[in-house]
mmCIF file of C-alpha atoms in Angstrom:
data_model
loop_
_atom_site.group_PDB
_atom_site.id
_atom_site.type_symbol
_atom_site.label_atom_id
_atom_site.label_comp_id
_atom_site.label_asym_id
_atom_site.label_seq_id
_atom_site.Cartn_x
_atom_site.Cartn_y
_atom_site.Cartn_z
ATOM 1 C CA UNK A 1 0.000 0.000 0.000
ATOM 2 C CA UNK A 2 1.383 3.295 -0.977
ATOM 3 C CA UNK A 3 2.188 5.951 1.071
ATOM 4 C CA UNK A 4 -0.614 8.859 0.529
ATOM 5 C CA UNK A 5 0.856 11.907 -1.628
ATOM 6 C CA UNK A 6 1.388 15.023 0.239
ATOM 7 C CA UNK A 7 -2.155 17.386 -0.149
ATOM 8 C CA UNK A 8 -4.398 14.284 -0.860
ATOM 9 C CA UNK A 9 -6.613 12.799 1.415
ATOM 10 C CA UNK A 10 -7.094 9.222 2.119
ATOM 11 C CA UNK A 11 -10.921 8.137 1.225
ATOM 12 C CA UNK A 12 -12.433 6.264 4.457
ATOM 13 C CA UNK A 13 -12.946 2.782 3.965
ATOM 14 C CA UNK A 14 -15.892 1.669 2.175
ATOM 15 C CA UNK A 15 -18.249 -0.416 4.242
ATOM 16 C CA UNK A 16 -17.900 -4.017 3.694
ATOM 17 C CA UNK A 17 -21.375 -5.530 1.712
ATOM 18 C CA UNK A 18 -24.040 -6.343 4.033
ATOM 19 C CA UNK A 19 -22.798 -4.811 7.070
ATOM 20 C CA UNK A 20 -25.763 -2.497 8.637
ATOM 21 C CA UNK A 21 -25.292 1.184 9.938
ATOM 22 C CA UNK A 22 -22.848 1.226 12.748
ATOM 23 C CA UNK A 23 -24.240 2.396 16.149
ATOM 24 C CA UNK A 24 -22.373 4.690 18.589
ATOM 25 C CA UNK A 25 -20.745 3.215 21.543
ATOM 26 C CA UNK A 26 -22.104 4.204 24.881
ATOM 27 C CA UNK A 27 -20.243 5.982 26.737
ATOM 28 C CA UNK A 28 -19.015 4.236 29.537
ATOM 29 C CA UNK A 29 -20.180 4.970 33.256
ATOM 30 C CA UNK A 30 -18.167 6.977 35.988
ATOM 31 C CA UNK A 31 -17.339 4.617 38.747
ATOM 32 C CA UNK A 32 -16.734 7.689 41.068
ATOM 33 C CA UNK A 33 -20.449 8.762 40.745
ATOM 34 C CA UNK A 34 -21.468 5.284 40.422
ATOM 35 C CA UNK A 35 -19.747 4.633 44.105
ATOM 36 C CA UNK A 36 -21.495 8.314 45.407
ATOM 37 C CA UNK A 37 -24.818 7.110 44.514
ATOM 38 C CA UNK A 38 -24.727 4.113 46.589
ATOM 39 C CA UNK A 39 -23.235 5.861 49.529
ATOM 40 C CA UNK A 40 -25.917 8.327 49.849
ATOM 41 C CA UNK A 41 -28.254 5.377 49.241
ATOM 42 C CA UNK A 42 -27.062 3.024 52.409
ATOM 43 C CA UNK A 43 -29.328 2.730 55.330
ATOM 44 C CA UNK A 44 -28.304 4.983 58.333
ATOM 45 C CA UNK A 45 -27.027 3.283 61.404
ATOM 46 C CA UNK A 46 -29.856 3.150 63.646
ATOM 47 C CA UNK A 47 -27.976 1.709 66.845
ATOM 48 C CA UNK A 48 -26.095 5.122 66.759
ATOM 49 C CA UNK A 49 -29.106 7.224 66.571
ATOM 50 C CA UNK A 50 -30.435 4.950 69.628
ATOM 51 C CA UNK A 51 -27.606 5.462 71.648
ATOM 52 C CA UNK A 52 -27.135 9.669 71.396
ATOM 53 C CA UNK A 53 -31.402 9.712 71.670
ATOM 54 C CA UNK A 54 -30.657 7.210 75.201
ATOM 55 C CA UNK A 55 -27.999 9.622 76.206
ATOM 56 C CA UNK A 56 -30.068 12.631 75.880
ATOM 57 C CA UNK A 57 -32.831 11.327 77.730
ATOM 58 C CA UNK A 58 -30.698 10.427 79.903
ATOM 59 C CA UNK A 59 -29.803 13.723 81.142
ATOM 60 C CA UNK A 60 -32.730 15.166 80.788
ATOM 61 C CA UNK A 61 -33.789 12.646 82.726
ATOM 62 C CA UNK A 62 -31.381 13.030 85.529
ATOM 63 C CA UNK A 63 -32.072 16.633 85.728
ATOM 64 C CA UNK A 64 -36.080 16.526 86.341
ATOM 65 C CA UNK A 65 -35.343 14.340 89.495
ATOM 66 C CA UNK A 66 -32.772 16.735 90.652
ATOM 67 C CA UNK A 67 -35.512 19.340 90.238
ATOM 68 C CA UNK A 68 -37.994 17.405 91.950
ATOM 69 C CA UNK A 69 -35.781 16.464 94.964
ATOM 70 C CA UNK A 70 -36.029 20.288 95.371
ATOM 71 C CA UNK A 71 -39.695 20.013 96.768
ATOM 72 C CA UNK A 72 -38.653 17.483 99.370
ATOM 73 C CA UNK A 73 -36.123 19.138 102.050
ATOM 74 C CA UNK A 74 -33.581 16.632 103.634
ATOM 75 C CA UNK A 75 -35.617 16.979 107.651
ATOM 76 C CA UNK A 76 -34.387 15.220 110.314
ATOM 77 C CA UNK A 77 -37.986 13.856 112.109
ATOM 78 C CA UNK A 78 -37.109 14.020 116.148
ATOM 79 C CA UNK A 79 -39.452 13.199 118.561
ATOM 80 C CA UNK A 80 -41.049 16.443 120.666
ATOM 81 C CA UNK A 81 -38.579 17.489 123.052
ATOM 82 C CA UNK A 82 -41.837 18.753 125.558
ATOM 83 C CA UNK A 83 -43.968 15.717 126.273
ATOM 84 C CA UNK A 84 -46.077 13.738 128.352
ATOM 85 C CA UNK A 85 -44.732 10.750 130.906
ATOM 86 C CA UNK A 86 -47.895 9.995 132.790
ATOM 87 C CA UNK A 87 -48.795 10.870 137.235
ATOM 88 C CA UNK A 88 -46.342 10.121 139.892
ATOM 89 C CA UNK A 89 -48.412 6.794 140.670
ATOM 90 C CA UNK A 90 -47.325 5.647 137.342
ATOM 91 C CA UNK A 91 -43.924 5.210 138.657
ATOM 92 C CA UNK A 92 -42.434 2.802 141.292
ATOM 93 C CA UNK A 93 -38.687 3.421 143.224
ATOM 94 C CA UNK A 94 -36.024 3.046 140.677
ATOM 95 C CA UNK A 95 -35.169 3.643 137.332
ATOM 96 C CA UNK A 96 -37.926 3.607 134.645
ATOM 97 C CA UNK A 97 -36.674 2.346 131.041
ATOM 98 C CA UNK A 98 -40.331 2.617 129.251
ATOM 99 C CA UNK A 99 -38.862 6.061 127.473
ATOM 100 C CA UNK A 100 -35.315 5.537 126.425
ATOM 101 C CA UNK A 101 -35.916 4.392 123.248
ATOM 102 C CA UNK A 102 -38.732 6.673 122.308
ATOM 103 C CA UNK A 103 -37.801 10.009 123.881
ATOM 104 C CA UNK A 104 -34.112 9.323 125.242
ATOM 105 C CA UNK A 105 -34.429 10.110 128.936
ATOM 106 C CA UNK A 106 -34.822 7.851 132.232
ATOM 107 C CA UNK A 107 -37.360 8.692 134.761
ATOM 108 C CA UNK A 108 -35.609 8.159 138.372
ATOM 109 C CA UNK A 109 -38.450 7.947 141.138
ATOM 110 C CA UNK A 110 -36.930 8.764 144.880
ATOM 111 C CA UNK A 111 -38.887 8.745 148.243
ATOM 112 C CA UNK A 112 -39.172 12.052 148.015
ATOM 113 C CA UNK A 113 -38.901 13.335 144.315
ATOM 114 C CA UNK A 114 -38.741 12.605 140.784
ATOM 115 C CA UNK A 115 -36.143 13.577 137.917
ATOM 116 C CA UNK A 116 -35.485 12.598 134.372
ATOM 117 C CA UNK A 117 -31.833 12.230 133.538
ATOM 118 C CA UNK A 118 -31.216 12.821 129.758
ATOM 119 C CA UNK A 119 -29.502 9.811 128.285
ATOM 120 C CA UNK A 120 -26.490 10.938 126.925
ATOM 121 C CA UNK A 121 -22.567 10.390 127.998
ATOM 122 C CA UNK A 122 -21.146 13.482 128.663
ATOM 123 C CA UNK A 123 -17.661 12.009 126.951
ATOM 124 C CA UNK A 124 -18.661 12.077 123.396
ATOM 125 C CA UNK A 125 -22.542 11.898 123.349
ATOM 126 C CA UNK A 126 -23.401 7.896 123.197
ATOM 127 C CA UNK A 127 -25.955 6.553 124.383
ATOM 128 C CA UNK A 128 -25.558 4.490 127.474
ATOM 129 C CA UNK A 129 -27.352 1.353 128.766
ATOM 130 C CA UNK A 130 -28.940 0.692 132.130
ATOM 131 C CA UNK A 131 -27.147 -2.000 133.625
ATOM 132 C CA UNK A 132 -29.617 -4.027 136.461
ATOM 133 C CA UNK A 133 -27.084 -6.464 137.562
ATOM 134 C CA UNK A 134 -24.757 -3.876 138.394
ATOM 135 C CA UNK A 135 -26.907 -1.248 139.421
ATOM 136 C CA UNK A 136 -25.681 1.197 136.938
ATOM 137 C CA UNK A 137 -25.276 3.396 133.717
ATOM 138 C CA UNK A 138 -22.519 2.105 131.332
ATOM 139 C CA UNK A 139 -21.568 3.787 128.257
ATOM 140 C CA UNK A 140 -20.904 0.531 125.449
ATOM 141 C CA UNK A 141 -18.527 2.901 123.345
ATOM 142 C CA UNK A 142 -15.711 4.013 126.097
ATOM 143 C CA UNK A 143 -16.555 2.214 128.893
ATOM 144 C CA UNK A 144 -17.948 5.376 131.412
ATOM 145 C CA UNK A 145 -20.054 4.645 134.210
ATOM 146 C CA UNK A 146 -22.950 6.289 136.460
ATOM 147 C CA UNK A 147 -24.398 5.399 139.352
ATOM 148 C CA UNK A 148 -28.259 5.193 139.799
ATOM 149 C CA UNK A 149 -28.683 9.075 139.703
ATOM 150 C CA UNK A 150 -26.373 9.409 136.873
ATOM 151 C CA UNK A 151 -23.111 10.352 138.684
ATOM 152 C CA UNK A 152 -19.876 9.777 136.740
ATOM 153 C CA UNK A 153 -17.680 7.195 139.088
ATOM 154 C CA UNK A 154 -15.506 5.420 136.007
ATOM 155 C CA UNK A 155 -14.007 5.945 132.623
ATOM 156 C CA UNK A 156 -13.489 9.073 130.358
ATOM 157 C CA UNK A 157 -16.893 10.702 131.301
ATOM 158 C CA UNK A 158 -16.028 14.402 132.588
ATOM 159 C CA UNK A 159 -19.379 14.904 134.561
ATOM 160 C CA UNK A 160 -22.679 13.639 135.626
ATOM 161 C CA UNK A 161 -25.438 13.081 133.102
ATOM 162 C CA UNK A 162 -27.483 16.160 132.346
ATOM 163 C CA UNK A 163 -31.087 16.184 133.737
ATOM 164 C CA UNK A 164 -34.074 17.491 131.834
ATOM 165 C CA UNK A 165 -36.739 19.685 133.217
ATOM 166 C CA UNK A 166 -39.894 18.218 134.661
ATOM 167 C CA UNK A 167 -43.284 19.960 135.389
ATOM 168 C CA UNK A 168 -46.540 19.140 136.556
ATOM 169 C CA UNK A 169 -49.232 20.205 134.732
ATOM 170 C CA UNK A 170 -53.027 21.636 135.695
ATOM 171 C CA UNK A 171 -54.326 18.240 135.435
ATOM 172 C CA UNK A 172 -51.338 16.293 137.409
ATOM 173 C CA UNK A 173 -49.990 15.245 134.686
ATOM 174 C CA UNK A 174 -45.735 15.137 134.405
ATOM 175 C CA UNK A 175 -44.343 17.014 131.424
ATOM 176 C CA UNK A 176 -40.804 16.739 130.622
ATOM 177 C CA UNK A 177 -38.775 19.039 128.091
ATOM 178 C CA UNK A 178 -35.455 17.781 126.902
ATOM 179 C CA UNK A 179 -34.571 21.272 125.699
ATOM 180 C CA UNK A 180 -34.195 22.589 128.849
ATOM 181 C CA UNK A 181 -30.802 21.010 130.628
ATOM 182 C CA UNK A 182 -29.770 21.124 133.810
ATOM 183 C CA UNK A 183 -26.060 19.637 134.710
ATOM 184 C CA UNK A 184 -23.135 19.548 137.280
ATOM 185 C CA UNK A 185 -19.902 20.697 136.269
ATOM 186 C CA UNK A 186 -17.568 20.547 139.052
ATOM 187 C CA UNK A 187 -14.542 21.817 137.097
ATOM 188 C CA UNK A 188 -16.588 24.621 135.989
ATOM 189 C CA UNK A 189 -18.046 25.266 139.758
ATOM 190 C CA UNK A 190 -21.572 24.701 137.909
ATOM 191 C CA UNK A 191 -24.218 22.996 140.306
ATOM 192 C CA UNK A 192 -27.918 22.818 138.640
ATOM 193 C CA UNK A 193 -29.484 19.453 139.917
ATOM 194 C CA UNK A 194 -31.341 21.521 143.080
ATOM 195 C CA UNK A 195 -32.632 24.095 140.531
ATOM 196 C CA UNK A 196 -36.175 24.619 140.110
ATOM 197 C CA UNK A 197 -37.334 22.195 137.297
ATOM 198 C CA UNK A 198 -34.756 20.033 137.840
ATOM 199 C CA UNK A 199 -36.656 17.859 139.721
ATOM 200 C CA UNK A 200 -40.004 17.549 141.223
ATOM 201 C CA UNK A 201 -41.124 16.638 144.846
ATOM 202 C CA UNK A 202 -44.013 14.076 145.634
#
C-alpha cells in the first residue's frame, strides 16, 4: 500500500457488503459517581441514633429528678422534746426504762422526788445502757459509768449526766422538756441538779 501523496486525502474505507449502519458506543459509566450514589443510598445506622437519643434522655432525665428532689427538704424527724410521761403513781422506786428508746431520757423515782436524767454520755454523746445487775449506767462505746442518779464514778466521762426539766401540769400530769438542761460541772463550779425544774417533789 502506498504511502498517501502530500495534499491528498485518504478516502475512508468503504463499508464491507451487508454490514448495517454502525451504532455509537455508549459511553461508559463513571465509577466515582457510580460509588457516590450508593453511599448516599445506604441505610443509616440506627444503633447510633439509639444510643445519642438514650444519652439525651438520659440527662434530661437526671435533671427533672434533681428538680424534683427540690420540693422534698432533707428533715431530720425528732421526737417532741416537751412531752407527756404519765402521774407520779405511774412510777415505782427506781429507774424507769419505758422512754429511752422513744424520747431518750430515764425517769428516776426517789422517796421524796422525781427527775429525768437525759440519756447521753457526757464524753462524746453515746448513748448508754442501764445496767440491772450492776446497778448502773454504762456507756458501750468508752466504757464510762454512772451510778443510779447518773453520777460519773468510772471511765473518760467528765461529769454527771445532764437532767431534763420536769413539770406538773393543771391536770397532774408530768411534762418533761429535753430542751431545757440542767447539769453539774464541778470543774466549771456549775451545780444545777437543786434548781427549780430540775426535779419535782411528791
Amino acid at each position: 500500500m502506498a504511502d498517501p501523496v502530500d495534499g491528498t486525502t485518504t478516502p475512508p474505507p468503504a463499508p464491507k457488503p451487508g454490514a448495517g449502519p454502525v451504532a455509537p458506543a455508549p459511553p461508559a459509566a463513571k465509577p466515582a459517581a457510580k460509588s457516590a450514589k450508593a453511599d448516599s443510598a445506604a441505610p443509616p445506622d440506627k444503633m447510633r441514633r439509639r444510643v445519642i437519643w438514650g444519652m439525651i434522655y438520659g440527662y434530661l432525665g437526671i435533671n427533672f429528678l434533681m428538680f424534683l428532689r427540690f420540693f422534698f427538704p432533707r428533715a431530720l424527724y425528732e421526737p417532741n422534746t416537751v412531752f407527756n410521761i404519765g402521774y407520779p403513781a405511774d412510777f415505782s422506786l427506781g429507774i424507769d426504762q419505758r422512754f429511752p428508746m422513744t424520747n431518750r431520757v430515764w425517769v428516776i423515782r426517789e422517796p421524796d422526788r422525781i427527775f429525768v436524767i437525759f440519756a447521753r454520755c457526757t464524753h462524746l454523746g453515746c448513748t448508754p445502757e442501764w445496767k440491772a445487775g450492776e446497778n448502773k449506767f454504762k456507756c458501750p462505746c468508752h466504757g464510762s459509768g454512772y451510778d443510779s442518779e447518773g453520777i460519773n464514778f468510772e471511765g473518760p466521762a467528765p461529769r454527771p449526766m445532764d437532767r431534763a426539766r420536769i413539770d406538773r401540769d393543771p391536770t397532774g400530769r408530768l411534762i418533761v422538756d429535753t430542751s431545757r438542761l440542767y447539769m453539774d460541772d464541778p470543774r466549771a463550779g456549775v451545780n444545777q441538779f437543786d434548781d427549780p425544774g430540775a426535779y419535782l417533789a411528791v
